[in-house]
Coordinates of C-alpha atoms in Angstrom, one line a residue:
X1 CA 0.3 -0.9 -0.3
X2 CA 1.7 3.3 -0.8
X3 CA 2.4 6.0 1.8
X4 CA -0.3 9.4 1.7
X5 CA 1.3 11.6 -0.6
X6 CA 3.2 14.8 1.8
X7 CA 0.8 17.8 3.1
X8 CA 4.6 19.7 2.3
X9 CA 7.7 19.8 0.9
X10 CA 9.2 20.8 4.9
X11 CA 6.9 17.6 6.0
X12 CA 8.7 15.7 3.2
X13 CA 12.0 16.6 3.8
X14 CA 11.8 15.8 7.6
X15 CA 10.2 12.2 7.2
X16 CA 13.2 11.7 4.5
X17 CA 15.5 12.7 7.1
X18 CA 14.2 10.8 9.7
X19 CA 12.3 8.0 8.5
X20 CA 14.3 5.2 10.1
X21 CA 13.1 5.9 13.6
X22 CA 9.8 7.3 13.0
X23 CA 9.3 3.7 11.9
X24 CA 10.3 3.2 15.4
X25 CA 8.5 5.5 17.6
X26 CA 5.9 7.1 14.7
X27 CA 5.5 10.8 13.8
X28 CA 3.3 11.2 17.6
X29 CA 6.9 9.8 19.6
X30 CA 9.0 12.8 16.7
X31 CA 6.7 15.5 18.2
X32 CA 7.7 14.4 21.7
X33 CA 11.6 14.1 20.8
X34 CA 11.7 17.3 18.7
X35 CA 10.1 19.4 22.1
X36 CA 12.3 17.8 24.7
X37 CA 15.3 19.3 25.8
X38 CA 18.2 17.8 27.7
X39 CA 21.2 19.0 29.8
X40 CA 24.7 17.5 30.0
X41 CA 26.3 18.0 32.9
X42 CA 30.3 17.1 32.6
X43 CA 32.0 16.3 29.1
X44 CA 33.1 13.5 29.1
X45 CA 33.5 10.5 26.4
X46 CA 30.6 8.2 27.1
X47 CA 28.1 12.3 27.9
X48 CA 29.2 12.7 24.4
X49 CA 28.3 9.8 22.9
X50 CA 24.9 9.7 24.8
X51 CA 24.1 13.4 23.4
X52 CA 25.4 12.6 20.0
X53 CA 22.9 9.7 20.0
X54 CA 20.0 12.6 20.9
X55 CA 21.2 15.4 18.8
X56 CA 21.8 12.4 15.4
X57 CA 17.5 12.1 15.8
X58 CA 16.6 15.5 16.6
X59 CA 16.3 16.4 20.3
X60 CA 14.6 19.5 20.6
X61 CA 17.7 21.4 22.0
X62 CA 20.6 20.0 24.3
X63 CA 22.2 22.3 26.9
X64 CA 26.3 21.5 28.4
X65 CA 27.3 22.3 31.4
X66 CA 31.2 21.9 32.3
X67 CA 33.1 24.9 34.0
X68 CA 36.8 23.1 32.9
X69 CA 38.8 23.6 29.5
X70 CA 40.6 21.8 27.0
X71 CA 43.6 19.8 27.8
X72 CA 45.5 17.8 26.3
X73 CA 44.4 13.8 27.4
X74 CA 41.0 14.6 26.8
X75 CA 42.0 15.2 22.7
X76 CA 42.9 11.1 23.5
X77 CA 39.6 9.5 24.2
X78 CA 36.9 11.8 23.0
X79 CA 36.0 12.6 19.4
X80 CA 34.2 15.6 20.1
X81 CA 37.1 17.8 21.1
X82 CA 39.9 18.6 18.8
X83 CA 43.4 20.5 19.4
X84 CA 42.0 23.6 17.8
X85 CA 40.3 24.1 21.5
X86 CA 43.2 23.5 23.9
X87 CA 42.6 26.0 26.6
X88 CA 39.0 26.9 25.8
X89 CA 36.1 25.8 27.4
X90 CA 34.7 22.1 27.4
X91 CA 31.3 22.8 27.2
X92 CA 31.6 25.7 24.2
X93 CA 33.8 23.0 21.9
X94 CA 31.4 20.4 22.6
X95 CA 28.1 22.1 22.4
X96 CA 29.8 23.4 18.8
X97 CA 30.8 20.1 17.4
X98 CA 27.5 18.0 19.1
X99 CA 25.7 21.0 16.7
X100 CA 27.6 20.1 13.6
X101 CA 26.0 16.7 13.5
X102 CA 22.1 18.2 13.2
X103 CA 21.7 22.1 12.2
X104 CA 18.5 21.5 13.4
X105 CA 18.5 20.9 17.2
X106 CA 19.5 23.6 19.3
X107 CA 22.4 23.3 21.2
X108 CA 23.7 26.1 24.8
X109 CA 26.1 26.0 26.6
X110 CA 27.0 27.1 30.0
X111 CA 31.2 27.6 31.2
X112 CA 29.9 26.5 34.9
X113 CA 30.1 23.4 37.2
X114 CA 27.5 21.0 38.6
X115 CA 28.8 21.7 42.2
X116 CA 28.5 25.5 41.1
X117 CA 25.0 25.4 40.1
X118 CA 23.7 23.7 42.4
X119 CA 25.1 26.0 45.2
X120 CA 24.2 29.3 43.5
X121 CA 22.1 28.4 40.2
X122 CA 19.8 26.3 42.5
X123 CA 17.0 26.9 39.5
X124 CA 19.0 26.2 36.8
X125 CA 17.9 22.9 35.9
X126 CA 13.7 23.4 36.5
X127 CA 13.3 23.4 32.8
X128 CA 14.8 20.7 31.8
X129 CA 12.9 17.3 30.6
X130 CA 16.0 15.2 31.1
X131 CA 19.1 15.4 32.7
X132 CA 22.6 13.4 31.4
X133 CA 25.7 13.3 33.5
X134 CA 28.3 11.0 33.5
X135 CA 31.8 10.1 36.3
X136 CA 31.2 12.8 39.2
X137 CA 32.2 12.5 42.3
X138 CA 30.5 11.1 44.9
X139 CA 29.4 14.1 46.8
X140 CA 28.2 15.7 43.5
X141 CA 26.4 12.9 42.1
X142 CA 24.0 13.3 45.2
X143 CA 23.4 16.9 45.9
X144 CA 22.5 16.4 41.7
X145 CA 20.4 13.3 42.2
X146 CA 18.3 14.9 45.1
X147 CA 17.8 18.0 43.5
X148 CA 16.5 16.0 40.4
X149 CA 14.4 14.3 42.4
X150 CA 12.5 17.2 43.9
X151 CA 12.3 18.2 40.9
X152 CA 10.3 15.2 39.3
X153 CA 13.1 15.6 36.5
X154 CA 14.2 12.1 34.8
X155 CA 18.3 12.0 35.4
X156 CA 20.8 9.5 34.2
X157 CA 23.7 9.1 35.5
X158 CA 26.2 6.9 33.1
X159 CA 29.7 5.7 34.4
X160 CA 32.7 5.1 32.2
X161 CA 35.9 3.8 33.8
X162 CA 38.5 1.5 31.5
X163 CA 36.5 -1.3 30.6
X164 CA 34.0 -0.8 32.8
X165 CA 30.3 1.1 32.7
X166 CA 26.8 1.7 34.1
X167 CA 23.9 3.0 33.6
X168 CA 21.6 4.4 36.4
X169 CA 18.0 5.5 35.7
X170 CA 16.4 7.8 38.7
X171 CA 12.7 8.7 38.0
X172 CA 9.9 8.8 40.3
X173 CA 7.2 7.7 37.7
X174 CA 7.3 7.1 34.3
X175 CA 3.8 5.6 32.9
X176 CA 3.9 3.6 29.4
X177 CA 1.1 2.9 27.0
X178 CA 3.5 1.5 23.8
X179 CA 5.7 -0.7 25.2
X180 CA 6.3 -2.6 22.0
X181 CA 6.5 -6.5 22.6
X182 CA 8.2 -8.4 21.1
X183 CA 5.4 -11.1 20.9
X184 CA 2.4 -9.2 20.8
X185 CA -1.1 -11.6 20.0
X186 CA -3.9 -9.7 17.9
X187 CA -7.2 -10.0 19.5
X188 CA -9.1 -11.4 17.5
X189 CA -12.2 -12.4 19.8
X190 CA -13.7 -15.4 18.2
X191 CA -14.5 -17.0 21.7
X192 CA -16.7 -13.7 22.6
X193 CA -17.4 -11.6 19.4
X194 CA -19.1 -8.3 19.5
X195 CA -22.8 -8.1 18.4
X196 CA -21.4 -6.7 14.3
X197 CA -18.8 -9.8 14.0
X198 CA -20.8 -12.0 15.0
X199 CA -23.8 -11.2 12.6
X200 CA -20.6 -11.2 9.9
X201 CA -19.2 -14.2 10.5
X202 CA -22.8 -15.9 10.9
X203 CA -23.8 -14.7 7.5
X204 CA -20.8 -14.7 5.4
X205 CA -20.5 -18.2 3.3
X206 CA -16.9 -20.0 3.8
X207 CA -15.1 -20.3 0.3
X208 CA -11.0 -21.0 -0.6
X209 CA -11.1 -16.8 -1.1
X210 CA -12.6 -15.6 2.7
X211 CA -9.9 -14.6 5.8
X212 CA -8.9 -17.9 7.4
X213 CA -10.8 -16.0 11.0
X214 CA -14.2 -17.2 8.5
X215 CA -13.1 -20.5 8.5
X216 CA -11.2 -21.0 12.4
X217 CA -15.1 -19.8 13.7
X218 CA -16.7 -22.0 11.1
X219 CA -14.8 -25.2 12.8
X220 CA -14.8 -23.8 16.7
X221 CA -18.4 -23.6 16.6
X222 CA -18.2 -27.2 15.5
X223 CA -16.2 -28.3 17.6
X224 CA -17.8 -26.3 20.6
X225 CA -21.0 -28.5 19.9
X226 CA -18.7 -31.9 20.4
X227 CA -17.8 -30.6 24.1
X228 CA -20.0 -32.3 26.6
X229 CA -18.4 -29.7 29.7
X230 CA -19.8 -26.6 27.1
X231 CA -15.9 -25.4 26.8
X232 CA -15.9 -22.5 24.3
X233 CA -12.1 -22.6 23.3
X234 CA -9.2 -25.8 23.1
X235 CA -7.4 -25.1 26.3
X236 CA -4.1 -27.8 25.8
X237 CA -2.6 -29.5 23.0
X238 CA -5.4 -32.4 22.3
X239 CA -8.1 -30.0 22.2
X240 CA -6.0 -28.2 19.9
X241 CA -4.8 -30.9 17.7
X242 CA -9.0 -32.0 17.7
X243 CA -9.8 -28.5 15.9
X244 CA -7.3 -28.6 13.9
X245 CA -7.9 -31.7 12.4
X246 CA -11.3 -30.7 11.9
X247 CA -10.5 -28.0 9.9
X248 CA -7.7 -30.1 7.8
X249 CA -10.4 -32.7 6.9
X250 CA -12.2 -30.1 4.9
X251 CA -9.5 -29.2 3.2
X252 CA -10.5 -30.2 -1.0
X253 CA -6.6 -28.5 -1.7
X254 CA -4.3 -26.2 -1.1
X255 CA -6.6 -23.6 0.3
X256 CA -4.1 -21.0 1.8
X257 CA -7.0 -19.8 4.4
X258 CA -7.4 -23.1 5.6
X259 CA -4.0 -23.6 6.4
X260 CA -4.1 -20.1 7.7
X261 CA -6.6 -21.4 9.7
X262 CA -4.7 -24.3 10.8
X263 CA -1.9 -22.6 12.3
X264 CA -3.6 -19.7 14.3
X265 CA -5.8 -22.6 16.6
X266 CA -2.2 -21.5 18.7
X267 CA -2.4 -18.1 18.8
X268 CA -6.0 -16.9 18.0
X269 CA -7.9 -17.0 21.2
X270 CA -7.4 -15.7 24.6
X271 CA -6.4 -12.0 24.4
X272 CA -8.8 -9.2 25.5
X273 CA -8.2 -10.6 29.3
X274 CA -6.7 -7.8 31.7
X275 CA -3.5 -9.2 32.4
X276 CA -1.4 -8.9 35.6
X277 CA 0.5 -6.1 34.6
X278 CA -2.5 -3.9 33.6
X279 CA -5.0 -5.1 37.1
X280 CA -2.2 -4.4 39.2
X281 CA -2.8 -0.8 37.4
X282 CA -6.7 -0.6 38.0
X283 CA -5.9 -1.2 41.8
X284 CA -3.1 1.6 42.3
X285 CA -3.9 4.1 44.5
X286 CA -3.5 6.2 41.8
X287 CA -5.8 5.4 39.8
X288 CA -8.6 4.8 42.2
X289 CA -8.0 7.8 43.8
X290 CA -7.6 10.9 41.1
X291 CA -7.0 14.5 41.9
X292 CA -6.3 17.6 40.1
X293 CA -2.5 17.0 40.3
X294 CA -3.0 13.4 38.5
X295 CA -1.1 12.8 35.8
X296 CA -3.6 12.4 32.6
X297 CA -2.4 8.8 32.3
X298 CA -4.3 7.6 35.7
X299 CA -7.4 9.6 34.2
X300 CA -7.5 7.7 31.2
X301 CA -6.4 4.2 33.3
X302 CA -9.2 5.0 35.6
X303 CA -12.0 5.2 32.9
X304 CA -10.7 1.7 31.1
X305 CA -11.0 0.3 34.0
X306 CA -14.5 1.3 34.4
X307 CA -15.3 0.5 30.4
X308 CA -13.5 -2.8 31.2
X309 CA -15.6 -3.7 34.2
X310 CA -19.2 -2.3 33.5
X311 CA -19.6 -1.7 29.8
X312 CA -17.5 -5.0 28.6
X313 CA -18.6 -7.6 30.4
X314 CA -14.2 -8.0 31.7
X315 CA -12.7 -7.5 28.5
X316 CA -10.6 -5.0 27.3
X317 CA -11.4 -2.4 24.8
X318 CA -11.0 -3.7 20.9
X319 CA -7.4 -2.7 19.8
X320 CA -8.9 -3.2 16.3
X321 CA -5.7 -4.5 14.3
X322 CA -5.7 -7.8 12.3
X323 CA -3.1 -9.4 10.8
X324 CA -2.5 -10.0 7.2
X325 CA -4.6 -13.1 6.0
X326 CA -4.6 -14.2 2.4
X327 CA -8.0 -12.9 1.0
X328 CA -9.8 -11.8 -1.9
X329 CA -9.7 -7.7 -1.2
X330 CA -13.4 -7.6 -0.3
X331 CA -13.4 -9.7 2.2
X332 CA -10.7 -8.6 4.2
X333 CA -11.3 -4.9 3.9
X334 CA -15.3 -5.5 5.0
X335 CA -13.8 -7.7 7.9
X336 CA -11.0 -4.6 8.5
X337 CA -13.3 -2.5 8.8
X338 CA -15.7 -4.2 11.2
X339 CA -12.9 -4.2 14.0
X340 CA -11.6 -0.8 13.2
X341 CA -15.2 0.2 13.6
X342 CA -15.6 -1.3 16.9
X343 CA -12.6 -0.3 18.1
X344 CA -13.6 3.3 17.9
X345 CA -17.1 2.6 19.7
X346 CA -15.2 1.4 22.4
X347 CA -12.5 4.6 22.9
X348 CA -15.4 6.4 22.3
X349 CA -16.9 4.6 25.4
X350 CA -13.5 5.0 27.0
X351 CA -12.8 8.8 25.7
X352 CA -16.6 10.3 27.1
X353 CA -15.4 8.1 31.1
X354 CA -12.4 10.0 30.7
X355 CA -14.9 13.8 29.8
X356 CA -16.8 13.2 33.0
X357 CA -14.0 12.0 35.0
X358 CA -12.1 15.5 34.0
X359 CA -15.7 17.7 34.8
X360 CA -15.8 15.9 38.4
X361 CA -12.0 17.1 39.0
X362 CA -12.6 20.7 37.4
X363 CA -10.0 20.3 34.9
X364 CA -9.7 21.5 31.0
X365 CA -12.2 19.4 28.5
X366 CA -9.1 19.5 26.0
X367 CA -6.3 17.7 28.8
X368 CA -7.0 14.9 27.4
X369 CA -7.8 14.2 23.6
X370 CA -9.8 11.3 21.9
X371 CA -6.3 10.4 20.0
X372 CA -4.7 9.9 23.2
X373 CA -7.6 7.5 24.0
X374 CA -7.9 5.6 21.0
X375 CA -4.1 4.8 21.6
X376 CA -4.3 3.8 25.5
X377 CA -7.6 1.7 24.2
X378 CA -5.3 0.0 21.5
X379 CA -2.4 -0.6 23.9
X380 CA -4.5 -1.3 26.8
X381 CA -3.0 -5.4 26.8
X382 CA 0.5 -3.8 27.8
X383 CA 0.2 -0.8 29.7
X384 CA 2.9 -0.1 32.7
X385 CA 3.8 1.8 35.3
X386 CA 7.6 2.3 36.5
X387 CA 8.4 3.4 39.3
X388 CA 12.0 3.8 41.0
X389 CA 14.0 5.2 43.4
X390 CA 16.5 8.0 44.5
X391 CA 20.3 7.2 43.9
X392 CA 21.1 8.5 47.5
X393 CA 19.2 5.2 48.7
X394 CA 21.5 3.2 47.4
X395 CA 24.0 4.6 49.8
X396 CA 21.7 4.1 52.7
X397 CA 21.5 0.5 54.5
X398 CA 18.7 -1.0 52.5
X399 CA 16.9 -5.0 52.4
X400 CA 16.7 -4.5 48.4
X401 CA 20.9 -5.0 48.7
X402 CA 21.5 -7.7 50.7
X403 CA 20.4 -10.4 48.2
X404 CA 23.5 -9.1 45.9
X405 CA 25.5 -10.6 49.2
X406 CA 26.4 -14.9 49.8
X407 CA 29.0 -16.2 51.8
X408 CA 30.2 -13.0 52.4
X409 CA 30.5 -12.3 48.8
X410 CA 29.3 -10.0 46.6
X411 CA 27.2 -11.9 44.0
X412 CA 28.5 -11.9 40.5
X413 CA 32.1 -10.1 39.2
X414 CA 29.4 -7.3 37.8
X415 CA 28.1 -6.3 40.9
X416 CA 31.5 -6.5 42.6
X417 CA 32.7 -4.1 39.7
X418 CA 29.6 -1.4 39.9
X419 CA 30.6 -1.3 44.1
X420 CA 33.8 -0.5 42.9
X421 CA 33.1 2.1 40.7
X422 CA 31.3 3.6 43.3
X423 CA 34.4 3.0 46.5
X424 CA 36.4 4.9 43.6
X425 CA 33.3 7.9 42.8
X426 CA 34.0 8.2 47.0
X427 CA 37.7 7.6 46.6
X428 CA 37.6 11.2 44.1
X429 CA 35.2 13.2 46.9
X430 CA 37.5 12.0 50.3
X431 CA 41.0 12.1 48.6
X432 CA 41.0 14.6 45.6
X433 CA 42.6 12.5 43.2
X434 CA 41.6 9.8 40.8
X435 CA 42.8 6.5 42.0
X436 CA 45.8 5.1 40.6
X437 CA 47.3 8.2 39.1
X438 CA 50.2 8.7 40.7
X439 CA 51.1 6.0 43.4
X440 CA 49.6 2.5 43.0
X441 CA 50.2 0.3 45.1
X442 CA 49.1 3.3 48.2
X443 CA 45.7 3.7 46.5
X444 CA 44.8 0.6 46.4
X445 CA 45.3 0.4 50.1
X446 CA 43.6 3.8 50.4
X447 CA 40.5 2.5 47.7
X448 CA 40.7 -1.2 49.9
X449 CA 39.9 0.7 53.0
X450 CA 36.8 3.2 51.4
X451 CA 35.1 -0.3 50.4
X452 CA 35.0 -1.9 53.1
X453 CA 34.3 0.9 55.1
X454 CA 30.8 1.3 52.3
X455 CA 30.2 -1.2 52.8
X456 CA 29.6 -1.8 56.2
X457 CA 27.9 1.6 56.3
X458 CA 25.3 -0.3 54.3
X459 CA 24.6 -3.2 56.6
X460 CA 26.5 -5.6 53.8
X461 CA 29.1 -8.5 55.5
X462 CA 30.9 -8.5 52.7
X463 CA 34.3 -7.5 50.2
X464 CA 35.5 -6.4 47.0
X465 CA 38.4 -8.7 45.8
X466 CA 41.6 -7.7 45.7
X467 CA 41.6 -8.2 41.9
X468 CA 38.6 -5.8 41.4
X469 CA 40.0 -2.7 43.3
X470 CA 43.3 -3.4 41.4
X471 CA 41.4 -3.3 37.6
X472 CA 39.9 0.1 39.2
X473 CA 43.5 1.8 40.1
X474 CA 45.4 -0.3 37.1
X475 CA 42.6 2.0 34.9
X476 CA 44.2 5.3 36.7
X477 CA 40.8 7.0 35.8
X478 CA 41.2 6.5 32.3
X479 CA 38.2 6.7 29.9
X480 CA 37.9 4.3 26.7
X481 CA 36.1 5.1 23.8
X482 CA 35.1 2.4 22.6
X483 CA 33.6 1.7 25.6
X484 CA 32.1 5.0 26.3
X485 CA 30.1 4.4 22.7
X486 CA 29.0 1.6 23.7
X487 CA 27.5 2.7 27.0
X488 CA 26.4 6.4 25.9
X489 CA 24.8 4.8 22.6
X490 CA 22.3 2.4 25.2
X491 CA 22.0 5.7 27.3
X492 CA 20.3 7.5 24.8
X493 CA 18.3 4.3 23.6
X494 CA 17.0 5.1 27.6
X495 CA 16.0 8.9 27.5
X496 CA 14.0 8.1 24.3
X497 CA 12.1 5.4 25.6
X498 CA 11.6 7.7 28.4
X499 CA 11.1 11.9 26.3
X500 CA 8.6 9.1 23.9
X501 CA 7.1 7.6 26.9
X502 CA 7.5 4.2 24.0
X503 CA 9.4 0.6 24.7
X504 CA 10.1 0.1 28.4
X505 CA 13.8 1.5 29.4
X506 CA 16.0 0.0 32.4
X507 CA 14.7 -0.8 36.0
X508 CA 17.3 0.9 37.6
X509 CA 21.2 -0.1 37.0
X510 CA 22.6 -1.9 34.0
X511 CA 26.1 -2.8 34.1
X512 CA 28.5 -3.5 31.3
X513 CA 32.0 -5.5 31.5
X514 CA 33.7 -5.2 28.0
X515 CA 36.5 -7.3 29.1
X516 CA 33.9 -10.2 28.8
X517 CA 31.1 -8.4 27.2
X518 CA 28.7 -9.6 29.8
X519 CA 26.4 -6.9 31.5
X520 CA 22.8 -7.3 34.2
X521 CA 20.1 -5.4 34.9
X522 CA 19.3 -4.8 38.0
X523 CA 16.7 -3.0 40.7
X524 CA 19.1 -1.5 43.4

């Protein structure tokens, strides 16, 4: 099917430029991305790589904050700095070289450190949709993270040291409508057909030219009559095979729609029910107790819940999407029209309930539009909510950390490296220099002492192996661009997920070891 002609040359150019990513997150996702502004704190290789992954797809704007100047050692690991900027502002250099990648993106810079901004311009971060920082010392990290938590601004913190890298997401609440599940099941309602579908299925002759859905419905009715216990759909391997055989026996030749119906027996039933994840959303206090400050997601979720329970016999709204089927054009389009019309009717009922809630809360009627309601109805089975934790909680005693310890050892090398990197950041705060930069053996002892005290303060009776601490000191603060490029690319993806409200972001810590190419995601 050909795409509709663009409405203007401007739209055509934009679609051509961003075509591949629009296929991933759609025009509405691209619009959200182009309206967003982010702040990059600290010009490092991993920070610049993260920013690159946002500038290329067209982030609305970015601001670089760094109070230092470009030194010779910066040129060896950061492709976004060159010798012409030696002695000049890192923030300016980074901003100019990043902006060259995409002139449509607005770039800005501030020649101040995070410490200075937090102490003298605490409102600086208020206007950003998300903040990215990298390779900070512990004190600065905790101050910045706390400030952003208070502002309810999502925060992504990246570490890149030698062959190690981590990403930590701090976000209060993130509501995902378009989760894009890997194995989406089509909701066909064959076991509970709505009136228009039942009339169409019963009133259409089954031939080799009709969609397989009509074939499956015909033989499902036959199979149902054979079930003494009144079973409506096949529940196990044996029952599914019985239905498949009933269809196969009636095939007269190589009828593709019959073949497709046999294959569909395994996946055509069971959709439309409320999954556990959505049930948890319906039972959440934020859904039950709406107020003027409620996110529109929760208002729509409550309207969706009302529709499911009181108006649709416990079933989700119909998404209105059909899989491809071998059939003549007219019969497929007729079936498609029936599903789409029912989906619009379901969404319309949910929309009117949303308007009722908005009126009760004395909120503007245009706070929720019909397009948003149609989208949440279409994606209802995959709705998700992530509630994050403060980074500062990782530095306090917490029962969440205890499963990471067994037999007085941190579970897995990746976990040990994560805590070693945190000990490295505390070393920066307490000692004022990079471990391993000058006297390696002396720094190893100091780092080991700091790590032991850190774990003890957390209530973790464990140790970090000498090999891991030796590795941290051996790096001497070096940042390898290949590792930073990988971590930066991953972090940019997480930023895009948060801004577009699509796909599920990490929850909440990602750790990568480039030596063994291993990675793990932990909730800390």
